[in-house]
Short mmCIF file of C-alpha atoms in Angstrom, two decimals:
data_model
loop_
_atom_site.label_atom_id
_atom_site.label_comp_id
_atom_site.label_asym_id
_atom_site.label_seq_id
_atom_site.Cartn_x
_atom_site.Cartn_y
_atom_site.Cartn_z
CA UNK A 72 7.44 -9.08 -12.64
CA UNK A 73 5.04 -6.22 -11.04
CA UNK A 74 5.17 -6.89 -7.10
CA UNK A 75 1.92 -5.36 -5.20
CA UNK A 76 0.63 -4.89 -2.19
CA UNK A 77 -2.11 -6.55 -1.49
CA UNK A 78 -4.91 -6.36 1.61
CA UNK A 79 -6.27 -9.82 1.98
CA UNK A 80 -8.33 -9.48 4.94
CA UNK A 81 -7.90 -6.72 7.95
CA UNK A 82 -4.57 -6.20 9.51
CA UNK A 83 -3.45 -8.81 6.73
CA UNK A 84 -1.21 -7.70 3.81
CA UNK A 85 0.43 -9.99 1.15
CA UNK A 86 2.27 -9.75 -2.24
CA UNK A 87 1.08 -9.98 -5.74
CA UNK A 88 3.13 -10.93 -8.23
CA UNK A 89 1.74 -10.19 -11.80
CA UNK A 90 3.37 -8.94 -15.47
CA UNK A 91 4.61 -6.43 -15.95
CA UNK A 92 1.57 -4.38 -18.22
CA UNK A 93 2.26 -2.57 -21.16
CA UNK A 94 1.05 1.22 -21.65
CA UNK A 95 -1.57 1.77 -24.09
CA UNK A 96 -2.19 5.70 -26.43
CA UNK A 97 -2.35 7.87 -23.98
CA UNK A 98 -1.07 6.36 -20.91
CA UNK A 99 3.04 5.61 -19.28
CA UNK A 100 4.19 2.43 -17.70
CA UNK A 101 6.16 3.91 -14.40
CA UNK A 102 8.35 2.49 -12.70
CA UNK A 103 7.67 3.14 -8.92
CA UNK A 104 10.55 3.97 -7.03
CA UNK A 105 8.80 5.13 -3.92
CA UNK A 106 5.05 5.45 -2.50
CA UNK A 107 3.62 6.95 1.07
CA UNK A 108 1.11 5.40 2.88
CA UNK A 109 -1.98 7.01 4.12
CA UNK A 110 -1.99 6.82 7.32
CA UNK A 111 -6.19 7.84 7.26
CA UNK A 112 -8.03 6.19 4.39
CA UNK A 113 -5.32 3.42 4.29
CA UNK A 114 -5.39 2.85 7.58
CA UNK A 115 -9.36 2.49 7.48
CA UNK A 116 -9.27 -0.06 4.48
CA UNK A 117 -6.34 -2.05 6.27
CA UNK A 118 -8.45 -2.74 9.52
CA UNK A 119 -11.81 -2.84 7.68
CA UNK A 120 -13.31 -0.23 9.54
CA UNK A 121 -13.75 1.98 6.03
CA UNK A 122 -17.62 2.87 6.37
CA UNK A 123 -17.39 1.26 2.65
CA UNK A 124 -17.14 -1.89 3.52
CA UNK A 125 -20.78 -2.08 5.06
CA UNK A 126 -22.07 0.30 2.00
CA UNK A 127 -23.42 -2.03 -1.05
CA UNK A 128 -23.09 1.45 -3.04
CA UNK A 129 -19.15 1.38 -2.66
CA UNK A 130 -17.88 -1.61 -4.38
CA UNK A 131 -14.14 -1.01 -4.17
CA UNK A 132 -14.05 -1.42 -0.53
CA UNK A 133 -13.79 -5.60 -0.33
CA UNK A 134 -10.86 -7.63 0.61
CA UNK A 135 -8.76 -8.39 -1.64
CA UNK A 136 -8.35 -4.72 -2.50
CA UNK A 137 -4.50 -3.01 -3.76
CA UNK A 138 -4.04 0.46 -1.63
CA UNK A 139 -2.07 3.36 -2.41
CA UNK A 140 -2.67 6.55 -4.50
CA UNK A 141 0.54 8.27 -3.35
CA UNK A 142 3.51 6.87 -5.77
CA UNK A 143 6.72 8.71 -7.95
CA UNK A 144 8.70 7.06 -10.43
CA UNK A 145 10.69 7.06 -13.48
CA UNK A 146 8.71 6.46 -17.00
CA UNK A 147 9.40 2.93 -18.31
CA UNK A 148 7.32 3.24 -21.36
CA UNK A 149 5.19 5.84 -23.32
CA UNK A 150 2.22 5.10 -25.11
CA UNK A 151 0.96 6.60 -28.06
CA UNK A 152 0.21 10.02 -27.65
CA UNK A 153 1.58 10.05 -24.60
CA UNK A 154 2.91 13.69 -23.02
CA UNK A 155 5.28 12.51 -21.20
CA UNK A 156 9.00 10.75 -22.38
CA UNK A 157 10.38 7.77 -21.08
CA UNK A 158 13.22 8.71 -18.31
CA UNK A 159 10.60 11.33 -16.76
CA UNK A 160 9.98 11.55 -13.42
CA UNK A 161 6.49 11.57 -12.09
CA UNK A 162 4.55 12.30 -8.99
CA UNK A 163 1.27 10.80 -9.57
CA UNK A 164 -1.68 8.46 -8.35
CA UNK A 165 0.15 4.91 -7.92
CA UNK A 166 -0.07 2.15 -6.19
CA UNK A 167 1.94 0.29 -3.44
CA UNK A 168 3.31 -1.54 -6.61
CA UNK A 169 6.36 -1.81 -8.51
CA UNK A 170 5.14 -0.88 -11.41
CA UNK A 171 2.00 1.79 -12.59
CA UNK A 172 -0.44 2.62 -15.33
CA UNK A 173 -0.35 5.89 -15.40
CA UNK A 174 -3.60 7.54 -17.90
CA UNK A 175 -2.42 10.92 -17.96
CA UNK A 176 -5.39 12.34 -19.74
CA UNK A 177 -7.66 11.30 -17.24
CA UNK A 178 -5.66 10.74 -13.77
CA UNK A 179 -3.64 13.32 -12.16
CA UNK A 180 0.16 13.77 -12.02
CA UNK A 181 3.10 16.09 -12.14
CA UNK A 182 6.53 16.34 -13.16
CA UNK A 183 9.03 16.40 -10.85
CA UNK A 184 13.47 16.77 -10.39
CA UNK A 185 15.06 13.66 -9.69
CA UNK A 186 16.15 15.66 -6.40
CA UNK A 187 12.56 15.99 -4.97
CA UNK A 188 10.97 12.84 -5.34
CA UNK A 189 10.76 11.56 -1.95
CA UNK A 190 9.15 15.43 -1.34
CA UNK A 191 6.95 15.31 -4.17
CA UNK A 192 5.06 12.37 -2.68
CA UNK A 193 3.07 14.79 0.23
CA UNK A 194 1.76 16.50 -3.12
CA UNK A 195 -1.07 14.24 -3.36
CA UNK A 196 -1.74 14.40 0.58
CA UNK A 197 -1.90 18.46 0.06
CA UNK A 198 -3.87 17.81 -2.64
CA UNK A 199 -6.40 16.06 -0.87
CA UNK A 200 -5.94 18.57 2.23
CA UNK A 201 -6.69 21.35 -0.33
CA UNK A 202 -10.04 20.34 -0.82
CA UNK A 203 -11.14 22.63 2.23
CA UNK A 204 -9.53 25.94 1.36
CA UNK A 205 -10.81 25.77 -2.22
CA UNK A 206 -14.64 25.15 -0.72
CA UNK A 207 -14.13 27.80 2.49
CA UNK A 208 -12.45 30.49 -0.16
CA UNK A 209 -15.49 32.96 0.51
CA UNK A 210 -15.70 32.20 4.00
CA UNK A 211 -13.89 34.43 6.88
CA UNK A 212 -12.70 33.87 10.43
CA UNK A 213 -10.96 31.67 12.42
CA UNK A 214 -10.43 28.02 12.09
CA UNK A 215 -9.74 24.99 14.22
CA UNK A 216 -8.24 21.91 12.54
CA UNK A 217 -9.22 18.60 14.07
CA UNK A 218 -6.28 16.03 13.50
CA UNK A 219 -2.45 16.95 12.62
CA UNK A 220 -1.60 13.96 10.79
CA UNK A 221 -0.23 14.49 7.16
CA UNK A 222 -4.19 15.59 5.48
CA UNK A 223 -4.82 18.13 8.81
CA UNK A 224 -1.26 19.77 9.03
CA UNK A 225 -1.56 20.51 5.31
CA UNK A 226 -4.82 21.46 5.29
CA UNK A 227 -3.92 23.77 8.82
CA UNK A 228 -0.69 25.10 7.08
CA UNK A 229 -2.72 25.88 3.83
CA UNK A 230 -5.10 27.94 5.81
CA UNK A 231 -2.20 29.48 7.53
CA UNK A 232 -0.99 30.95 4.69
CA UNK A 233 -3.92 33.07 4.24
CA UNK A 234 -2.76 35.91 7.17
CA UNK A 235 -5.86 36.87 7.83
CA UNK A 236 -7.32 34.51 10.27
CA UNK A 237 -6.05 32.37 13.22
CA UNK A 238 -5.21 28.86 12.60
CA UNK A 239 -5.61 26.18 15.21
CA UNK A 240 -4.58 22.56 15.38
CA UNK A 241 -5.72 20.01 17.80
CA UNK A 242 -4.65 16.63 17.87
CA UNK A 243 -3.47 13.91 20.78
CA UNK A 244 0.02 13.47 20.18
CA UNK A 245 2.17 15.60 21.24
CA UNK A 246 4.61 14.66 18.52
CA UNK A 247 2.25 15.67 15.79
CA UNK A 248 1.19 18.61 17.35
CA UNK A 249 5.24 19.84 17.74
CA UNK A 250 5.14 19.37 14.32
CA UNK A 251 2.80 21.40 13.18
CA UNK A 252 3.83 24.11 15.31
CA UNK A 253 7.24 23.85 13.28
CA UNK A 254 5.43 23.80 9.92
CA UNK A 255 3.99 27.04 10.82
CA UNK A 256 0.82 26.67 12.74
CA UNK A 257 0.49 29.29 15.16
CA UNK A 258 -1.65 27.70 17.55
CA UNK A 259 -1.59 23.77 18.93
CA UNK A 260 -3.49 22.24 21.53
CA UNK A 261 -3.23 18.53 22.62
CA UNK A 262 -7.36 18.04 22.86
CA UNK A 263 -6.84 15.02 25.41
CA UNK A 264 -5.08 17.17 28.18
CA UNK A 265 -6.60 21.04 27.92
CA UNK A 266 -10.03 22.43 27.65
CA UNK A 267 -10.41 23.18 24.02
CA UNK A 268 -12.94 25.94 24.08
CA UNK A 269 -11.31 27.79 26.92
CA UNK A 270 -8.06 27.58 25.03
CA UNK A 271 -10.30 28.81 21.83
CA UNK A 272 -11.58 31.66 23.01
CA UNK A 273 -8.20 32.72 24.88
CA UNK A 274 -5.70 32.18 21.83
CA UNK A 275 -8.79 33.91 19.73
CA UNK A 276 -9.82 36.71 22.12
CA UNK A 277 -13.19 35.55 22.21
CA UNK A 278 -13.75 35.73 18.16
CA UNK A 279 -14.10 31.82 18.10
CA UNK A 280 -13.89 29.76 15.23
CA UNK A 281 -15.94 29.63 12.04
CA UNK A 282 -14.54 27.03 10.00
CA UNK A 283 -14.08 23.67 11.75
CA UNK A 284 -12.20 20.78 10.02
CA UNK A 285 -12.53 16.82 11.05
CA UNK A 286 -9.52 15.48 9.58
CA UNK A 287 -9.13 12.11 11.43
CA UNK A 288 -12.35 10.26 10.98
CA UNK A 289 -13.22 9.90 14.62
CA UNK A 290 -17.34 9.89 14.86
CA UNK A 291 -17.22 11.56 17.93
CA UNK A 292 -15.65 14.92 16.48
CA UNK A 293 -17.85 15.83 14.21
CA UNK A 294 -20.71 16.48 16.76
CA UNK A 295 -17.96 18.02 18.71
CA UNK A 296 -16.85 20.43 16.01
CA UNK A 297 -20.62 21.32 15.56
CA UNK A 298 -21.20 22.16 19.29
CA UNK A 299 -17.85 24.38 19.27
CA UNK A 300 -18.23 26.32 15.79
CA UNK A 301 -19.29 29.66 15.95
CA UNK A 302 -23.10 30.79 14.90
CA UNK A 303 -23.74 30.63 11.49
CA UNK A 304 -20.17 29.12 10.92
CA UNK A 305 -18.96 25.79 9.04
CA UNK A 306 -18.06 22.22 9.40
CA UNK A 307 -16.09 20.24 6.20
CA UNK A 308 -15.72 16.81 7.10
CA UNK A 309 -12.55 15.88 5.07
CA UNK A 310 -11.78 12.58 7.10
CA UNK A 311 -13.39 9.35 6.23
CA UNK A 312 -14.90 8.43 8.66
CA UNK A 313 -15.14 5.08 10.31
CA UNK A 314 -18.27 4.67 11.26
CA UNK A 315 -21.84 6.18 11.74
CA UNK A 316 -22.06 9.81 13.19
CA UNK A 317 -24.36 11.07 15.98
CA UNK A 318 -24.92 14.85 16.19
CA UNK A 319 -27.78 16.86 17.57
CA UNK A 320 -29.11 18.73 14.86
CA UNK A 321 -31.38 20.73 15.95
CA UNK A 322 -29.40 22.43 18.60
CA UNK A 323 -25.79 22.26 17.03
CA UNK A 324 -27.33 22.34 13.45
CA UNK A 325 -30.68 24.44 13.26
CA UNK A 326 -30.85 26.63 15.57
CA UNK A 327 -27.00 27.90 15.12
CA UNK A 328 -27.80 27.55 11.18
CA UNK A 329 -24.36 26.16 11.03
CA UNK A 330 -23.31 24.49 7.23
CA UNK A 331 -22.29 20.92 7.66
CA UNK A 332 -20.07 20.28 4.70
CA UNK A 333 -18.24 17.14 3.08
CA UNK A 334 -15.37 17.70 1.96
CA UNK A 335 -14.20 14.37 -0.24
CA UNK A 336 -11.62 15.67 -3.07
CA UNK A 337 -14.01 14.54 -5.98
CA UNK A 338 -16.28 17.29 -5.24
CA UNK A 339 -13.76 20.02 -6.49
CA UNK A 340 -14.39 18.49 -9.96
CA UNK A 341 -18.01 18.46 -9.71
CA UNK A 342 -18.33 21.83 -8.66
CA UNK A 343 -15.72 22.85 -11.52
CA UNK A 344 -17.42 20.66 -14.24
CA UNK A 345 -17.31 22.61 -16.93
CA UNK A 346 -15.06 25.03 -16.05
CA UNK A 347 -11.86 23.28 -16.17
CA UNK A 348 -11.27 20.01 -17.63
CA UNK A 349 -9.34 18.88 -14.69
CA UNK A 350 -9.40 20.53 -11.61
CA UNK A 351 -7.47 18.17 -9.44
CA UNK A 352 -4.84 18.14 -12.11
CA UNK A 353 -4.21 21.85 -11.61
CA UNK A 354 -4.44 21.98 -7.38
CA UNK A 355 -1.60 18.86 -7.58
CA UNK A 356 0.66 20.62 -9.65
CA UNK A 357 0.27 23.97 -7.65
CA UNK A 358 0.54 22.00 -4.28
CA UNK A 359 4.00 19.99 -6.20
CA UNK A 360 4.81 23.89 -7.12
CA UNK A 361 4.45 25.24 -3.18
CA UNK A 362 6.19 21.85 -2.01
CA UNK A 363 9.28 22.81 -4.40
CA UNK A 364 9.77 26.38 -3.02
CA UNK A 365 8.86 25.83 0.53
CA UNK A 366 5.62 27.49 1.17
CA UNK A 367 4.69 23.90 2.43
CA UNK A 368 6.50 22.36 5.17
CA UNK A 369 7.77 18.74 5.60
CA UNK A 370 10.59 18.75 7.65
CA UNK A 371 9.99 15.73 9.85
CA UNK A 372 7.48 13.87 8.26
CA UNK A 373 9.14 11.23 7.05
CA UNK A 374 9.71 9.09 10.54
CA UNK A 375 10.31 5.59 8.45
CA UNK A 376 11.50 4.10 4.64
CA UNK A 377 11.15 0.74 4.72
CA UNK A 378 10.67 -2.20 1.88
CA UNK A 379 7.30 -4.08 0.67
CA UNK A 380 7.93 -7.08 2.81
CA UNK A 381 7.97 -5.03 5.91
CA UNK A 382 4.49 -3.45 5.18
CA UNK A 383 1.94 -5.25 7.39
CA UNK A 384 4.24 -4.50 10.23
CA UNK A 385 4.33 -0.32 9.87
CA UNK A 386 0.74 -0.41 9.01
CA UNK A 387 0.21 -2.17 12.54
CA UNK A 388 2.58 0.40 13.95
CA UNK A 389 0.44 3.73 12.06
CA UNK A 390 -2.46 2.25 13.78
CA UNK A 391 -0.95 1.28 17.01
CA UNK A 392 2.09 4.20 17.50
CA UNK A 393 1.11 7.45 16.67
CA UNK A 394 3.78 9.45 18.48
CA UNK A 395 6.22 7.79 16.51
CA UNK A 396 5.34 6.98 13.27
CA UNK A 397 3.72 9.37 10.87
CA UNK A 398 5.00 9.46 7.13
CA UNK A 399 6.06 5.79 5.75
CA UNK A 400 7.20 6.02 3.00
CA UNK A 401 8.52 2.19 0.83
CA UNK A 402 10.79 1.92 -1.58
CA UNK A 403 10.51 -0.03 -4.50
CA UNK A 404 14.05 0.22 -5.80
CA UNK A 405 15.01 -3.07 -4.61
CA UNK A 406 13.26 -5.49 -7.15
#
């Protein structure tokens, strides 16, 4: 049997048990050995506070709904056609589920070593975290990072490995904010307790920012992030947010003739439509490529591994504890 995860109403998770499906051309059965929460978009479905839920125009946000796009396995069974072989390892878009459909002409995934495939899961964070660099590639300066949760550190570390600007990340806990100061972010400021434009313009010797990112879905920031952006600078709004925004545009928007800027991962493949047949597919495998050598960071991410029967309870403590949990990551080993 296929056991799922399953939100049944907020803060309330059960388990679905279901047959196991069979692949059709084109596609592999895996089997799921682990997946990682997401400890933003998850976290926003879980309590019902997804801005989706009240949005006739997004019909996948309703309880009952199956989370997770963060899963790696071992392949069951090969379709048709089918690129990969069964015994492969994969790093892919799965469910919290003991079992995938995996459409490999159509959803994204990469191979991965046996060795790396509690790693390779933060692949499809980076992924989404990714989305920013690839829009702001023309743009120059300095950039503040709102958020150090798994999407903002990877999205501040990706930045940081362009030298040539200064790369700030603010956040509340202090425990998140350590850790992206050992994943390589220069500069980290806990929001809640300093002045964060004093301690912008000192750590940038008054050059301010001109890229802001709102990784956490907090309202609030984003008119925030538009009041402390530099003139003519940018806000990308990777978050989802949880609920309706309230900015000032015509001081923080017109007259600065700052770029406000979302930032969801589809819109890499409709900018490259046309260019490449599948965009995403190439910025996963690069981001499983920079995981494998190093040039991304997870020491320390990982605070819990737990199994499916414990999930409503770590969700509650994402939500609740974030000093002390951060990457949870279940294992589906144990059938």
């Amino acid at each position: 049997m296929r056991r799922s995860l399953n939100f049944i109403a907020p803060k309330k998770i059960g388990i679905v048990e279901e047959n196991i499906p069979s692949p059709a051309a084109g596609e592999a059965l895996i089997e799921n050995e682990l997946s990682l929460i997401s400890p933003g978009t998850e976290l926003a479905l879980f309590t019902g506070t997804h801005v989706g839920f009240r949005d006739p125009d997004i019909p996948w946000a309703e309880f009952p709904l199956l989370p997770g796009y963060a899963a790696a396995g071992r392949v069951a069974e090969a379709g048709e056609g089918c690129p990969l072989a069964a015994g492969e390892r994969v790093m892919y878009y799965g469910p919290h589920s003991s079992y995938g459909i995996l459409k490999t002409g159509s959803e994204c995934w990469a191979r991965i070593a046996e060795v790396e495939e509690e790693n390779s899961l933060f692949g499809r964070f980076a992924q989404i975290s990714a989305t920013v660099p690839y829009l702001a590639k023309k743009r120059r300066g300095n950039v503040l990072v709102f958020g150090a949760g798994l999407i903002g550190n990877f999205c501040a570390q990706l930045f940081a490995l362009d030298g040539d600007r200064k790369v700030i990340s603010a956040d509340l806990s202090e425990r998140r904010l350590s850790l992206a100061k050992s994943c390589g972010i220069p500069y980290v400021i806990n929001s809640g307790k300093e002045d964060l434009k004093t301690f912008i313009r000192r750590v940038t010797d008054g050059e301010g920012v001109a890229l802001i990112v709102e990784a956490t879905g907090v309202p609030r920031l984003v008119g925030q992030a538009l009041e402390l952006v530099n003139v003519l600078g940018a806000v990308y709004l990777l978050g989802s947010s949880r609920g309706d925004v309230t900015v000032n545009a015509y001081k923080h928007i017109h007259r600065k003739g700052v770029s406000l800027i979302g930032a969801h991962e589809s819109v890499v493949g409709l900018l490259e439509k046309g260019l490449s047949s599948h965009p995403d597919q190439e910025t996963l495998q690069r981001m499983a490529a920079y995981l494998s050598d190093g040039s991304l960071k997870t020491d320390g991410m990982i605070t819990h591994r737990i199994v499916p029967d414990q999930a409503e309870e770590y969700y509650n403590h994402l939500l609740e504890d974030r000093d002390n949990y951060l990457g949870v990551v279940i294992d589906w080993r144990t059938r």
